[in-house]
């Protein structure tokens, strides 16, 4: 379970960088430990002019099972949340998409609500 | 069957797989233009049984035909392994397969790659996880494939078969320890060295070479370098890259829309351009960076041969996974600039390879700007010319090793001296 929690904290870091880079003024994070894994509830606002980048979240996080590449997670997961410049690059968002098992992405005009689930390793 | 030849933007994996399959067949077919099947079979035997430490041009060992057939077969084996592991084909697959093809022109062969790959498989078995999780580390890890043939050549104890089996055993061991080591070294350079496994393999190679030396083994410097093929190889390469650009252009709706967007990425791992921007645009990018690299070798008066084509194919492959013109040019420029005030010539073999493979540091210029890219290139040119001696040429990705060392020194300095955004 420790490995799963480590990965979830990386994901939280990356999302935090991303949302502050798209103009968020505050973020709510809740990480739940479940029997079969971890569930992350993440909510944040964003600047309307960054809507295009925010819309990309759906594409990057909601990855079909057949398109998931476990080797990418194994090889690169430690890079998630490690961008010292904190500019929330889309390449890292794509990495998060490869690391999680389920994602719910709700994008409204001013707010984004994410629920990300990862099975325990 | 049709899905393999029809591009589907949402599910590009099958189409990518087909193009990689065609690429492998193309290499094999090109090999048969040079030599007869008998000459190729004899050449393959020579390649497999000859020591493969840096720099050993397979074209001079087994002939041009056998070298290309070897490259095609290694690529084909790699495609089949990825398919068997049920890995979706993406940017990293393309980068990995082009790298496998390129290095099969100078060091990897249809025999010496297997012990390391099997070692990776045994590690996945030990961890009770699917091999698909470790397949790229194992394939990239074949950088240490020369260890197998090098050990087979050491000493007089036992029959050649016995020594070969010992070499295979060491290869298995390397493949087994690579996954945890590669994961660890990634943290050191934070994804700014695109040849991460090269850095890991360099460290392992350094330890192995030290052990060999402790038993009295001497590593001779090796320079097997073919010349005189610039015309046929430049035609082949420019045609290959031209077909890539045309195919990308055609699949992209007969336009270059989206190509410029690739240049916005820093290239830092994990920059899978296929998933971020789509395969058609990536094909254009691969063709452009591949053509540029070929033109560079010709312009500086270098030789197109196994090692340099290996470098060009690697740049082309990483055009799907981190490299584009905006981030590779400053780093290569750094190597060129260094030649004006340092003691080497741009057309000498090691410097040619340094220039081509310095592009593993492309993410530094992508992230921190062209000036730091040039600094990275200058440092890389110096470091790489002194690292081969550390691992005795056992690590084919000597440039990946050097790039990792450059990152270790340069990244903290960049972070310390650049102007931070105000908090």
Short mmCIF file of C-alpha atoms in Angstrom, two decimals:
data_model
loop_
_atom_site.label_atom_id
_atom_site.label_comp_id
_atom_site.label_asym_id
_atom_site.label_seq_id
_atom_site.Cartn_x
_atom_site.Cartn_y
_atom_site.Cartn_z
CA UNK A 1 0.00 0.00 0.00
CA UNK A 2 2.92 2.32 0.72
CA UNK A 3 3.92 2.31 -2.95
CA UNK A 4 0.39 3.29 -3.97
CA UNK A 5 0.33 6.15 -1.47
CA UNK A 6 3.72 7.36 -2.70
CA UNK A 7 2.40 7.44 -6.25
CA UNK A 8 -0.77 9.25 -5.19
CA UNK A 9 1.28 11.95 -3.45
CA UNK A 10 3.24 12.42 -6.68
CA UNK A 11 -0.05 12.78 -8.53
CA UNK A 12 -1.23 15.36 -5.97
CA UNK A 13 2.00 17.33 -6.47
CA UNK A 14 1.64 17.34 -10.22
CA UNK A 15 -2.00 18.39 -10.16
CA UNK A 16 -1.21 21.13 -7.66
CA UNK A 17 1.50 22.50 -9.99
CA UNK A 18 -0.84 22.25 -12.93
CA UNK A 19 -3.77 24.05 -11.33
CA UNK A 20 -1.66 26.90 -9.97
CA UNK A 21 -0.19 27.27 -13.45
CA UNK A 22 -3.70 27.70 -14.89
CA UNK A 23 -4.62 30.42 -12.40
CA UNK A 24 -6.10 28.56 -9.43
CA UNK A 25 -6.51 30.60 -6.24
CA UNK A 26 -7.06 27.59 -4.01
CA UNK A 27 -7.23 23.81 -4.11
CA UNK A 28 -9.12 21.21 -2.07
CA UNK A 29 -7.57 17.78 -1.81
CA UNK A 30 -8.84 14.68 -0.06
CA UNK A 31 -7.01 11.37 -0.23
CA UNK A 32 -8.98 8.34 0.91
CA UNK A 33 -7.47 4.98 1.72
CA UNK A 34 -9.81 2.24 0.52
CA UNK A 35 -9.57 -1.53 0.87
CA UNK A 36 -8.45 -2.06 -2.71
CA UNK A 37 -6.55 1.17 -3.34
CA UNK A 38 -6.57 4.94 -2.93
CA UNK A 39 -9.07 7.54 -4.09
CA UNK A 40 -8.13 11.15 -4.61
CA UNK A 41 -10.76 13.92 -4.63
CA UNK A 42 -9.32 17.09 -6.10
CA UNK A 43 -11.14 20.38 -6.71
CA UNK A 44 -9.83 23.66 -7.99
CA UNK A 45 -10.72 26.82 -9.86
CA UNK A 46 -8.88 28.12 -12.94
CA UNK A 47 -8.61 31.18 -15.17
CA UNK A 48 -11.13 31.14 -18.03
CA UNK A 49 -8.37 31.95 -20.55
CA UNK A 50 -6.71 28.63 -19.65
CA UNK A 51 -9.81 26.62 -20.57
CA UNK A 52 -8.07 24.86 -23.47
CA UNK A 53 -5.35 23.47 -21.21
CA UNK A 54 -7.93 22.48 -18.60
CA UNK A 55 -10.01 20.69 -21.23
CA UNK A 56 -6.97 18.53 -21.98
CA UNK A 57 -7.42 16.92 -18.56
CA UNK A 58 -10.25 14.79 -19.93
CA UNK A 59 -8.06 13.47 -22.72
CA UNK A 60 -5.01 12.82 -20.56
CA UNK A 61 -6.67 11.41 -17.45
CA UNK A 62 -9.47 9.32 -18.92
CA UNK A 63 -7.33 6.68 -20.62
CA UNK A 64 -8.94 3.53 -21.97
CA UNK A 65 -7.68 0.31 -20.42
CA UNK A 66 -6.35 -0.88 -23.79
CA UNK A 67 -4.29 2.30 -24.14
CA UNK A 68 -2.72 2.10 -20.67
CA UNK A 69 0.95 1.31 -20.74
CA UNK A 70 2.10 -0.13 -17.41
CA UNK A 71 5.72 0.11 -18.46
CA UNK A 72 5.47 3.91 -18.61
CA UNK A 73 4.24 3.95 -15.02
CA UNK A 74 6.96 1.57 -13.89
CA UNK A 75 9.69 3.48 -15.69
CA UNK A 76 8.71 7.07 -15.08
CA UNK A 77 6.31 7.44 -12.15
CA UNK A 78 8.97 9.12 -10.03
CA UNK A 79 9.01 12.03 -12.46
CA UNK A 80 5.39 12.92 -11.72
CA UNK A 81 5.32 16.06 -9.62
CA UNK A 82 9.07 16.50 -9.94
CA UNK A 83 9.13 19.39 -12.39
CA UNK A 84 10.96 21.98 -10.36
CA UNK A 85 9.61 24.76 -12.54
CA UNK A 86 6.08 23.89 -11.61
CA UNK A 87 4.67 24.89 -14.97
CA UNK A 88 2.31 21.93 -15.14
CA UNK A 89 3.37 20.49 -18.47
CA UNK A 90 0.90 18.33 -20.33
CA UNK A 91 3.47 15.54 -20.65
CA UNK A 92 3.30 14.95 -16.90
CA UNK A 93 -0.51 14.99 -16.98
CA UNK A 94 -0.33 12.28 -19.58
CA UNK A 95 1.93 10.32 -17.21
CA UNK A 96 -0.68 10.62 -14.45
CA UNK A 97 -3.24 9.22 -16.87
CA UNK A 98 -1.02 6.16 -17.25
CA UNK A 99 -0.70 5.78 -13.47
CA UNK A 100 -4.37 5.74 -12.43
CA UNK A 101 -7.00 3.09 -12.94
CA UNK A 102 -10.16 5.22 -13.02
CA UNK A 103 -10.83 8.91 -13.44
CA UNK A 104 -13.87 11.11 -13.24
CA UNK A 105 -13.32 14.60 -14.64
CA UNK A 106 -15.95 17.31 -14.32
CA UNK A 107 -15.10 20.65 -15.84
CA UNK A 108 -17.37 23.62 -15.22
CA UNK A 109 -16.94 27.25 -16.26
CA UNK A 110 -15.00 28.16 -13.14
CA UNK A 111 -14.18 24.90 -11.42
CA UNK A 112 -12.80 21.42 -11.98
CA UNK A 113 -13.64 18.36 -9.86
CA UNK A 114 -11.54 15.26 -10.21
CA UNK A 115 -11.90 11.84 -8.64
CA UNK A 116 -8.94 9.57 -9.36
CA UNK A 117 -8.70 5.97 -8.22
CA UNK A 118 -5.61 3.78 -8.16
CA UNK A 119 -5.57 0.10 -7.26
CA UNK A 120 -3.03 -0.89 -4.64
CA UNK A 121 0.24 -2.12 -6.20
CA UNK B 1 -6.07 -7.02 -40.66
CA UNK B 2 -7.38 -3.76 -42.08
CA UNK B 3 -7.04 -1.99 -38.74
CA UNK B 4 -3.28 -2.46 -38.95
CA UNK B 5 -3.10 -0.39 -42.12
CA UNK B 6 -5.73 2.23 -41.37
CA UNK B 7 -4.72 5.14 -39.18
CA UNK B 8 -7.12 5.70 -36.29
CA UNK B 9 -6.27 8.86 -34.35
CA UNK B 10 -7.93 7.57 -31.16
CA UNK B 11 -6.32 4.14 -31.29
CA UNK B 12 -3.07 4.57 -33.19
CA UNK B 13 -1.30 1.56 -31.64
CA UNK B 14 -2.04 -0.96 -34.41
CA UNK B 15 -1.00 1.45 -37.14
CA UNK B 16 2.22 2.37 -35.33
CA UNK B 17 2.97 -1.32 -34.95
CA UNK B 18 2.51 -1.83 -38.70
CA UNK B 19 4.82 1.04 -39.58
CA UNK B 20 7.49 -0.34 -37.24
CA UNK B 21 7.08 -3.75 -38.86
CA UNK B 22 7.50 -2.17 -42.30
CA UNK B 23 10.56 -0.26 -41.05
CA UNK B 24 12.17 -3.53 -39.93
CA UNK B 25 11.43 -5.19 -43.28
CA UNK B 26 12.84 -2.16 -45.07
CA UNK B 27 16.14 -2.53 -43.25
CA UNK B 28 16.30 -6.22 -44.13
CA UNK B 29 15.38 -5.52 -47.75
CA UNK B 30 18.01 -2.78 -48.01
CA UNK B 31 20.62 -5.22 -46.71
CA UNK B 32 19.83 -7.64 -49.52
CA UNK B 33 20.56 -4.91 -52.08
CA UNK B 34 24.21 -4.99 -51.00
CA UNK B 35 25.11 -8.65 -50.60
CA UNK B 36 23.98 -12.14 -51.54
CA UNK B 37 22.05 -14.29 -49.02
CA UNK B 38 25.16 -16.46 -48.49
CA UNK B 39 27.38 -13.43 -47.82
CA UNK B 40 24.75 -12.09 -45.43
CA UNK B 41 24.55 -15.41 -43.55
CA UNK B 42 28.34 -15.49 -43.20
CA UNK B 43 28.37 -11.84 -42.20
CA UNK B 44 25.75 -12.42 -39.51
CA UNK B 45 27.87 -15.25 -38.12
CA UNK B 46 30.87 -12.93 -37.95
CA UNK B 47 28.86 -10.17 -36.27
CA UNK B 48 27.49 -12.55 -33.66
CA UNK B 49 30.87 -14.06 -32.83
CA UNK B 50 32.92 -10.84 -32.78
CA UNK B 51 33.47 -8.65 -29.71
CA UNK B 52 31.12 -5.70 -29.86
CA UNK B 53 32.51 -3.08 -27.47
CA UNK B 54 32.56 0.56 -28.57
CA UNK B 55 33.24 1.41 -31.37
CA UNK B 56 32.65 -1.67 -33.53
CA UNK B 57 31.00 -0.95 -36.85
CA UNK B 58 29.08 -4.09 -37.83
CA UNK B 59 29.37 -3.07 -41.48
CA UNK B 60 33.11 -3.61 -41.39
CA UNK B 61 32.79 -6.87 -39.43
CA UNK B 62 30.10 -8.64 -41.42
CA UNK B 63 29.52 -6.45 -44.45
CA UNK B 64 26.90 -3.82 -45.18
CA UNK B 65 24.21 -6.34 -46.10
CA UNK B 66 24.60 -8.40 -42.92
CA UNK B 67 24.68 -5.26 -40.75
CA UNK B 68 21.35 -4.02 -42.13
CA UNK B 69 19.77 -7.48 -41.97
CA UNK B 70 20.97 -7.75 -38.34
CA UNK B 71 19.41 -4.34 -37.60
CA UNK B 72 16.16 -5.36 -39.27
CA UNK B 73 16.00 -8.67 -37.42
CA UNK B 74 16.72 -7.08 -34.03
CA UNK B 75 13.97 -4.52 -34.73
CA UNK B 76 11.61 -7.30 -35.77
CA UNK B 77 12.37 -9.28 -32.59
CA UNK B 78 11.74 -6.14 -30.51
CA UNK B 79 8.42 -5.48 -32.26
CA UNK B 80 7.36 -9.07 -31.62
CA UNK B 81 8.36 -8.84 -27.94
CA UNK B 82 6.33 -5.65 -27.48
CA UNK B 83 3.42 -7.34 -29.22
CA UNK B 84 3.72 -10.48 -27.08
CA UNK B 85 3.82 -8.33 -23.95
CA UNK B 86 0.62 -6.63 -25.19
CA UNK B 87 2.09 -3.17 -24.80
CA UNK B 88 0.23 -0.42 -26.68
CA UNK B 89 2.58 1.10 -29.27
CA UNK B 90 3.28 4.76 -28.54
CA UNK B 91 6.08 7.33 -28.64
CA UNK B 92 8.38 5.37 -26.36
CA UNK B 93 7.89 2.27 -28.52
CA UNK B 94 9.00 4.15 -31.63
CA UNK B 95 11.99 5.65 -29.80
CA UNK B 96 12.95 2.24 -28.43
CA UNK B 97 12.61 0.43 -31.77
CA UNK B 98 14.61 3.01 -33.73
CA UNK B 99 17.28 2.91 -31.04
CA UNK B 100 17.39 -0.90 -31.22
CA UNK B 101 17.73 -0.68 -35.01
CA UNK B 102 20.42 1.98 -34.81
CA UNK B 103 22.57 0.23 -32.22
CA UNK B 104 22.28 -3.05 -34.11
CA UNK B 105 24.52 -1.41 -36.67
CA UNK B 106 27.25 -1.14 -34.04
CA UNK B 107 27.13 -3.52 -31.12
CA UNK B 108 23.80 -5.23 -30.64
CA UNK B 109 23.05 -8.39 -32.54
CA UNK B 110 20.47 -11.13 -32.84
CA UNK B 111 22.28 -13.15 -30.17
CA UNK B 112 23.75 -10.85 -27.53
CA UNK B 113 20.52 -8.97 -26.73
CA UNK B 114 18.72 -12.04 -25.38
CA UNK B 115 20.45 -12.68 -22.03
CA UNK B 116 19.65 -9.15 -20.82
CA UNK B 117 16.04 -9.33 -22.01
CA UNK B 118 15.60 -12.74 -20.34
CA UNK B 119 17.14 -11.28 -17.17
CA UNK B 120 14.44 -8.58 -17.23
CA UNK B 121 11.81 -11.27 -17.69
CA UNK B 122 13.16 -13.18 -14.67
CA UNK B 123 12.98 -9.97 -12.61
CA UNK B 124 9.30 -9.55 -13.53
CA UNK B 125 8.77 -13.20 -12.58
CA UNK B 126 10.51 -12.58 -9.24
CA UNK B 127 8.31 -9.53 -8.62
CA UNK B 128 5.24 -11.49 -9.79
CA UNK B 129 4.35 -8.71 -12.18
CA UNK B 130 3.75 -8.80 -15.93
CA UNK B 131 6.86 -8.48 -18.10
CA UNK B 132 5.14 -5.59 -19.88
CA UNK B 133 6.05 -3.39 -16.89
CA UNK B 134 9.76 -3.90 -17.51
CA UNK B 135 9.98 -4.50 -21.23
CA UNK B 136 11.34 -1.07 -22.18
CA UNK B 137 13.97 -1.15 -19.46
CA UNK B 138 15.01 -4.58 -20.73
CA UNK B 139 15.15 -3.50 -24.37
CA UNK B 140 17.00 -0.28 -23.61
CA UNK B 141 19.20 -2.30 -21.24
CA UNK B 142 20.67 -4.24 -24.14
CA UNK B 143 23.16 -1.35 -24.18
CA UNK B 144 25.27 -3.77 -22.18
CA UNK B 145 24.96 -6.54 -24.76
CA UNK B 146 28.72 -6.41 -25.57
CA UNK B 147 29.38 -7.81 -22.08
CA UNK B 148 28.20 -11.22 -23.34
CA UNK B 149 30.70 -11.44 -26.21
CA UNK B 150 33.45 -9.70 -24.21
CA UNK B 151 33.33 -12.31 -21.44
CA UNK B 152 33.30 -15.07 -24.04
CA UNK B 153 36.63 -13.73 -25.27
CA UNK B 154 38.33 -13.50 -21.87
CA UNK B 155 40.92 -15.97 -20.67
CA UNK B 156 41.79 -19.47 -21.76
CA UNK B 157 39.75 -21.43 -19.18
CA UNK B 158 37.11 -23.77 -20.56
CA UNK B 159 35.78 -24.17 -24.08
CA UNK B 160 34.46 -21.18 -26.08
CA UNK B 161 30.95 -22.53 -25.46
CA UNK B 162 31.56 -22.55 -21.69
CA UNK B 163 32.86 -18.97 -21.80
CA UNK B 164 29.90 -17.92 -23.92
CA UNK B 165 27.51 -19.46 -21.37
CA UNK B 166 29.29 -17.56 -18.57
CA UNK B 167 28.82 -14.39 -20.65
CA UNK B 168 25.12 -15.18 -21.00
CA UNK B 169 24.85 -15.73 -17.25
CA UNK B 170 26.37 -12.32 -16.54
CA UNK B 171 23.98 -10.87 -19.14
CA UNK B 172 21.04 -12.45 -17.29
CA UNK B 173 22.28 -10.94 -14.05
CA UNK B 174 22.56 -7.50 -15.62
CA UNK B 175 19.03 -7.76 -17.01
CA UNK B 176 17.81 -8.81 -13.57
CA UNK B 177 19.29 -5.84 -11.68
CA UNK B 178 18.58 -3.19 -14.32
CA UNK B 179 14.93 -2.34 -13.51
CA UNK B 180 15.45 -1.15 -9.93
CA UNK B 181 18.68 0.64 -10.87
CA UNK B 182 17.10 2.41 -13.84
CA UNK B 183 14.25 3.62 -11.65
CA UNK B 184 16.77 4.97 -9.16
CA UNK B 185 18.99 6.80 -11.65
CA UNK B 186 15.99 8.53 -13.19
CA UNK B 187 15.74 10.59 -10.00
CA UNK B 188 19.30 11.82 -10.44
CA UNK B 189 18.69 13.63 -13.73
CA UNK B 190 14.94 14.17 -13.35
CA UNK B 191 14.13 13.17 -16.91
CA UNK B 192 16.51 15.69 -18.51
CA UNK B 193 18.63 12.88 -19.97
CA UNK B 194 16.55 11.07 -22.56
CA UNK B 195 18.96 8.12 -22.47
CA UNK B 196 18.27 7.20 -18.86
CA UNK B 197 19.17 3.53 -19.22
CA UNK B 198 22.46 4.62 -20.81
CA UNK B 199 23.32 6.33 -17.52
CA UNK B 200 22.35 3.22 -15.55
CA UNK B 201 24.21 0.94 -17.95
CA UNK B 202 27.27 3.18 -17.66
CA UNK B 203 27.33 2.74 -13.91
CA UNK B 204 26.92 -1.04 -14.19
CA UNK B 205 29.52 -1.16 -16.97
CA UNK B 206 31.92 0.83 -14.82
CA UNK B 207 31.58 -1.66 -11.97
CA UNK B 208 31.94 -4.63 -14.34
CA UNK B 209 34.96 -3.15 -16.10
CA UNK B 210 36.59 -2.53 -12.70
CA UNK B 211 36.00 -6.16 -11.77
CA UNK B 212 37.47 -7.34 -15.07
CA UNK B 213 40.51 -5.13 -14.56
CA UNK B 214 40.91 -6.54 -11.04
CA UNK B 215 41.34 -9.97 -12.62
CA UNK B 216 43.98 -8.62 -14.97
CA UNK B 217 41.84 -8.10 -18.08
CA UNK B 218 42.86 -5.15 -20.24
CA UNK B 219 40.33 -3.35 -22.42
CA UNK B 220 41.94 -2.41 -25.71
CA UNK B 221 40.67 0.75 -27.32
CA UNK B 222 38.68 -0.27 -30.37
CA UNK B 223 37.92 1.70 -33.50
CA UNK B 224 36.28 -0.33 -36.24
CA UNK B 225 34.92 2.40 -38.49
CA UNK B 226 33.85 1.96 -42.11
CA UNK B 227 34.13 4.71 -44.72
CA UNK B 228 33.15 5.31 -48.32
CA UNK B 229 29.41 4.74 -48.23
CA UNK B 230 28.17 8.33 -47.99
CA UNK B 231 26.36 8.33 -51.33
CA UNK B 232 24.25 5.14 -51.02
CA UNK B 233 23.49 5.75 -47.33
CA UNK B 234 22.54 9.39 -47.75
CA UNK B 235 20.15 8.42 -50.57
CA UNK B 236 18.65 5.71 -48.34
CA UNK B 237 18.30 7.97 -45.31
CA UNK B 238 16.91 11.00 -47.14
CA UNK B 239 14.42 8.73 -48.93
CA UNK B 240 13.39 7.13 -45.61
CA UNK B 241 12.91 10.50 -43.91
CA UNK B 242 11.21 11.91 -47.00
CA UNK B 243 8.69 9.06 -46.94
CA UNK B 244 8.08 9.74 -43.23
CA UNK B 245 7.41 13.44 -43.85
CA UNK B 246 5.15 12.68 -46.82
CA UNK B 247 3.22 9.97 -44.91
CA UNK B 248 2.78 12.29 -41.93
CA UNK B 249 1.69 15.13 -44.22
CA UNK B 250 -0.81 12.87 -45.98
CA UNK B 251 -2.28 11.41 -42.76
CA UNK B 252 -2.46 14.90 -41.28
CA UNK B 253 -5.01 15.91 -43.93
CA UNK B 254 -2.34 17.03 -46.43
CA UNK B 255 -1.15 19.88 -44.26
CA UNK B 256 1.42 20.67 -41.60
CA UNK B 257 -1.09 21.89 -39.02
CA UNK B 258 -0.01 20.97 -35.53
CA UNK B 259 3.65 20.49 -36.41
CA UNK B 260 4.69 23.74 -34.73
CA UNK B 261 2.89 22.68 -31.52
CA UNK B 262 5.42 19.88 -30.99
CA UNK B 263 8.07 22.56 -30.51
CA UNK B 264 6.28 23.91 -27.43
CA UNK B 265 7.19 20.81 -25.44
CA UNK B 266 10.39 20.90 -23.43
CA UNK B 267 11.05 17.27 -24.33
CA UNK B 268 11.64 16.32 -20.72
CA UNK B 269 10.54 12.75 -20.06
CA UNK B 270 7.75 11.70 -20.35
CA UNK B 271 7.08 13.68 -23.53
CA UNK B 272 5.27 11.12 -25.64
CA UNK B 273 4.64 13.25 -28.71
CA UNK B 274 2.35 10.63 -30.29
CA UNK B 275 -0.08 10.74 -27.38
CA UNK B 276 0.25 14.51 -27.04
CA UNK B 277 0.13 15.56 -30.70
CA UNK B 278 -0.79 12.55 -32.82
CA UNK B 279 1.23 10.18 -35.02
CA UNK B 280 1.01 12.11 -38.33
CA UNK B 281 2.67 15.20 -36.88
CA UNK B 282 5.23 13.01 -35.13
CA UNK B 283 6.13 11.32 -38.43
CA UNK B 284 6.82 14.77 -39.88
CA UNK B 285 8.95 15.65 -36.86
CA UNK B 286 10.88 12.39 -37.08
CA UNK B 287 11.56 12.97 -40.77
CA UNK B 288 12.73 16.54 -40.13
CA UNK B 289 15.10 15.76 -37.24
CA UNK B 290 16.41 12.66 -39.05
CA UNK B 291 17.14 14.70 -42.21
CA UNK B 292 18.82 17.39 -40.13
CA UNK B 293 21.07 14.85 -38.40
CA UNK B 294 22.03 13.25 -41.73
CA UNK B 295 22.78 16.65 -43.25
CA UNK B 296 24.92 17.51 -40.20
CA UNK B 297 27.13 14.43 -40.66
CA UNK B 298 27.59 15.22 -44.36
CA UNK B 299 28.23 18.94 -43.79
CA UNK B 300 31.02 18.40 -41.26
CA UNK B 301 32.63 15.90 -43.61
CA UNK B 302 31.84 12.85 -41.50
CA UNK B 303 31.25 9.27 -42.59
CA UNK B 304 27.85 7.67 -42.85
CA UNK B 305 28.37 4.17 -41.44
CA UNK B 306 27.05 1.86 -38.72
CA UNK B 307 27.68 4.11 -35.71
CA UNK B 308 26.63 7.40 -37.32
CA UNK B 309 23.50 5.89 -38.91
CA UNK B 310 22.82 4.44 -35.46
CA UNK B 311 22.98 7.96 -34.05
CA UNK B 312 20.78 9.35 -36.81
CA UNK B 313 18.13 6.63 -36.35
CA UNK B 314 18.17 7.24 -32.60
CA UNK B 315 17.55 10.97 -33.11
CA UNK B 316 14.79 10.12 -35.56
CA UNK B 317 13.16 7.67 -33.12
CA UNK B 318 13.28 10.14 -30.26
CA UNK B 319 11.48 12.55 -32.56
CA UNK B 320 8.49 10.69 -31.12
CA UNK B 321 9.65 10.99 -27.54
CA UNK B 322 11.27 14.28 -26.65
CA UNK B 323 13.33 15.65 -29.52
CA UNK B 324 12.49 18.40 -31.98
CA UNK B 325 14.50 21.00 -33.86
CA UNK B 326 14.10 23.69 -31.22
CA UNK B 327 15.64 21.59 -28.47
CA UNK B 328 18.28 19.58 -30.36
CA UNK B 329 19.94 22.38 -32.35
CA UNK B 330 21.35 24.32 -29.34
CA UNK B 331 22.89 21.18 -27.82
CA UNK B 332 24.49 20.12 -31.11
CA UNK B 333 25.64 23.72 -31.59
CA UNK B 334 27.39 23.42 -28.22
CA UNK B 335 29.43 20.48 -29.52
CA UNK B 336 30.26 22.39 -32.73
CA UNK B 337 31.31 25.51 -30.79
CA UNK B 338 33.48 23.42 -28.47
CA UNK B 339 35.50 22.19 -31.46
CA UNK B 340 36.69 25.75 -32.17
CA UNK B 341 38.49 26.14 -28.86
CA UNK B 342 39.08 22.54 -27.78
CA UNK B 343 41.42 19.97 -29.20
CA UNK B 344 39.16 17.85 -31.38
CA UNK B 345 37.84 17.85 -34.95
CA UNK B 346 34.16 17.67 -35.79
CA UNK B 347 34.59 14.87 -38.30
CA UNK B 348 36.48 12.54 -35.96
CA UNK B 349 34.42 9.45 -35.04
CA UNK B 350 33.97 10.07 -31.32
CA UNK B 351 33.06 13.73 -31.82
CA UNK B 352 30.60 12.88 -34.60
CA UNK B 353 28.86 10.48 -32.22
CA UNK B 354 29.08 13.02 -29.39
CA UNK B 355 27.30 15.60 -31.54
CA UNK B 356 24.56 13.20 -32.61
CA UNK B 357 23.97 11.68 -29.18
CA UNK B 358 24.36 14.96 -27.27
CA UNK B 359 20.72 15.44 -28.25
CA UNK B 360 19.89 13.19 -25.30
CA UNK B 361 20.27 16.46 -23.36
CA UNK B 362 17.75 18.25 -25.57
CA UNK B 363 15.28 18.68 -22.65
CA UNK B 364 17.76 21.04 -20.97
CA UNK B 365 17.54 23.50 -23.85
CA UNK B 366 13.79 22.85 -24.11
CA UNK B 367 13.25 23.70 -20.45
CA UNK B 368 15.91 26.30 -19.68
CA UNK B 369 16.53 27.90 -23.08
CA UNK B 370 19.05 27.67 -25.90
CA UNK B 371 21.94 29.21 -23.94
CA UNK B 372 21.88 26.43 -21.37
CA UNK B 373 21.46 23.98 -24.24
CA UNK B 374 24.74 25.19 -25.73
CA UNK B 375 26.46 24.93 -22.34
CA UNK B 376 25.14 21.36 -22.01
CA UNK B 377 26.51 20.52 -25.48
CA UNK B 378 29.96 21.93 -24.69
CA UNK B 379 30.14 20.01 -21.41
CA UNK B 380 28.85 16.85 -23.03
CA UNK B 381 31.51 16.94 -25.75
CA UNK B 382 34.23 17.04 -23.10
CA UNK B 383 32.75 14.52 -20.70
CA UNK B 384 31.82 11.88 -23.27
CA UNK B 385 35.35 11.68 -24.62
CA UNK B 386 36.55 10.60 -21.17
CA UNK B 387 33.85 8.19 -20.03
CA UNK B 388 34.49 5.29 -22.39
CA UNK B 389 37.61 4.38 -20.45
CA UNK B 390 35.54 3.99 -17.26
CA UNK B 391 33.42 1.13 -18.61
CA UNK B 392 35.88 -0.19 -21.17
CA UNK B 393 33.39 0.33 -24.00
CA UNK B 394 31.01 -2.23 -22.48
CA UNK B 395 28.16 0.31 -22.43
CA UNK B 396 27.04 1.08 -25.96
CA UNK B 397 25.19 4.17 -24.69
CA UNK B 398 28.39 5.88 -23.63
CA UNK B 399 26.76 9.20 -24.52
CA UNK B 400 23.79 8.40 -22.28
CA UNK B 401 26.21 7.79 -19.43
CA UNK B 402 28.02 11.08 -20.09
CA UNK B 403 24.72 12.93 -20.46
CA UNK B 404 23.64 11.67 -17.03
CA UNK B 405 26.87 12.97 -15.51
CA UNK B 406 26.41 16.35 -17.22
CA UNK B 407 22.88 16.55 -15.81
CA UNK B 408 24.13 15.79 -12.31
CA UNK B 409 26.54 18.73 -12.46
CA UNK B 410 24.62 21.17 -14.61
CA UNK B 411 21.05 20.98 -13.33
CA UNK B 412 21.76 22.12 -9.76
CA UNK B 413 23.87 24.97 -11.16
CA UNK B 414 21.14 26.07 -13.56
CA UNK B 415 18.62 26.00 -10.73
CA UNK B 416 20.97 27.98 -8.49
CA UNK B 417 21.88 30.71 -10.97
CA UNK B 418 18.78 31.31 -13.03
CA UNK B 419 16.31 33.96 -11.97
CA UNK B 420 13.41 32.39 -10.09
CA UNK B 421 9.88 33.70 -10.39
CA UNK B 422 9.00 35.79 -7.40
CA UNK B 423 6.88 33.83 -4.89
#
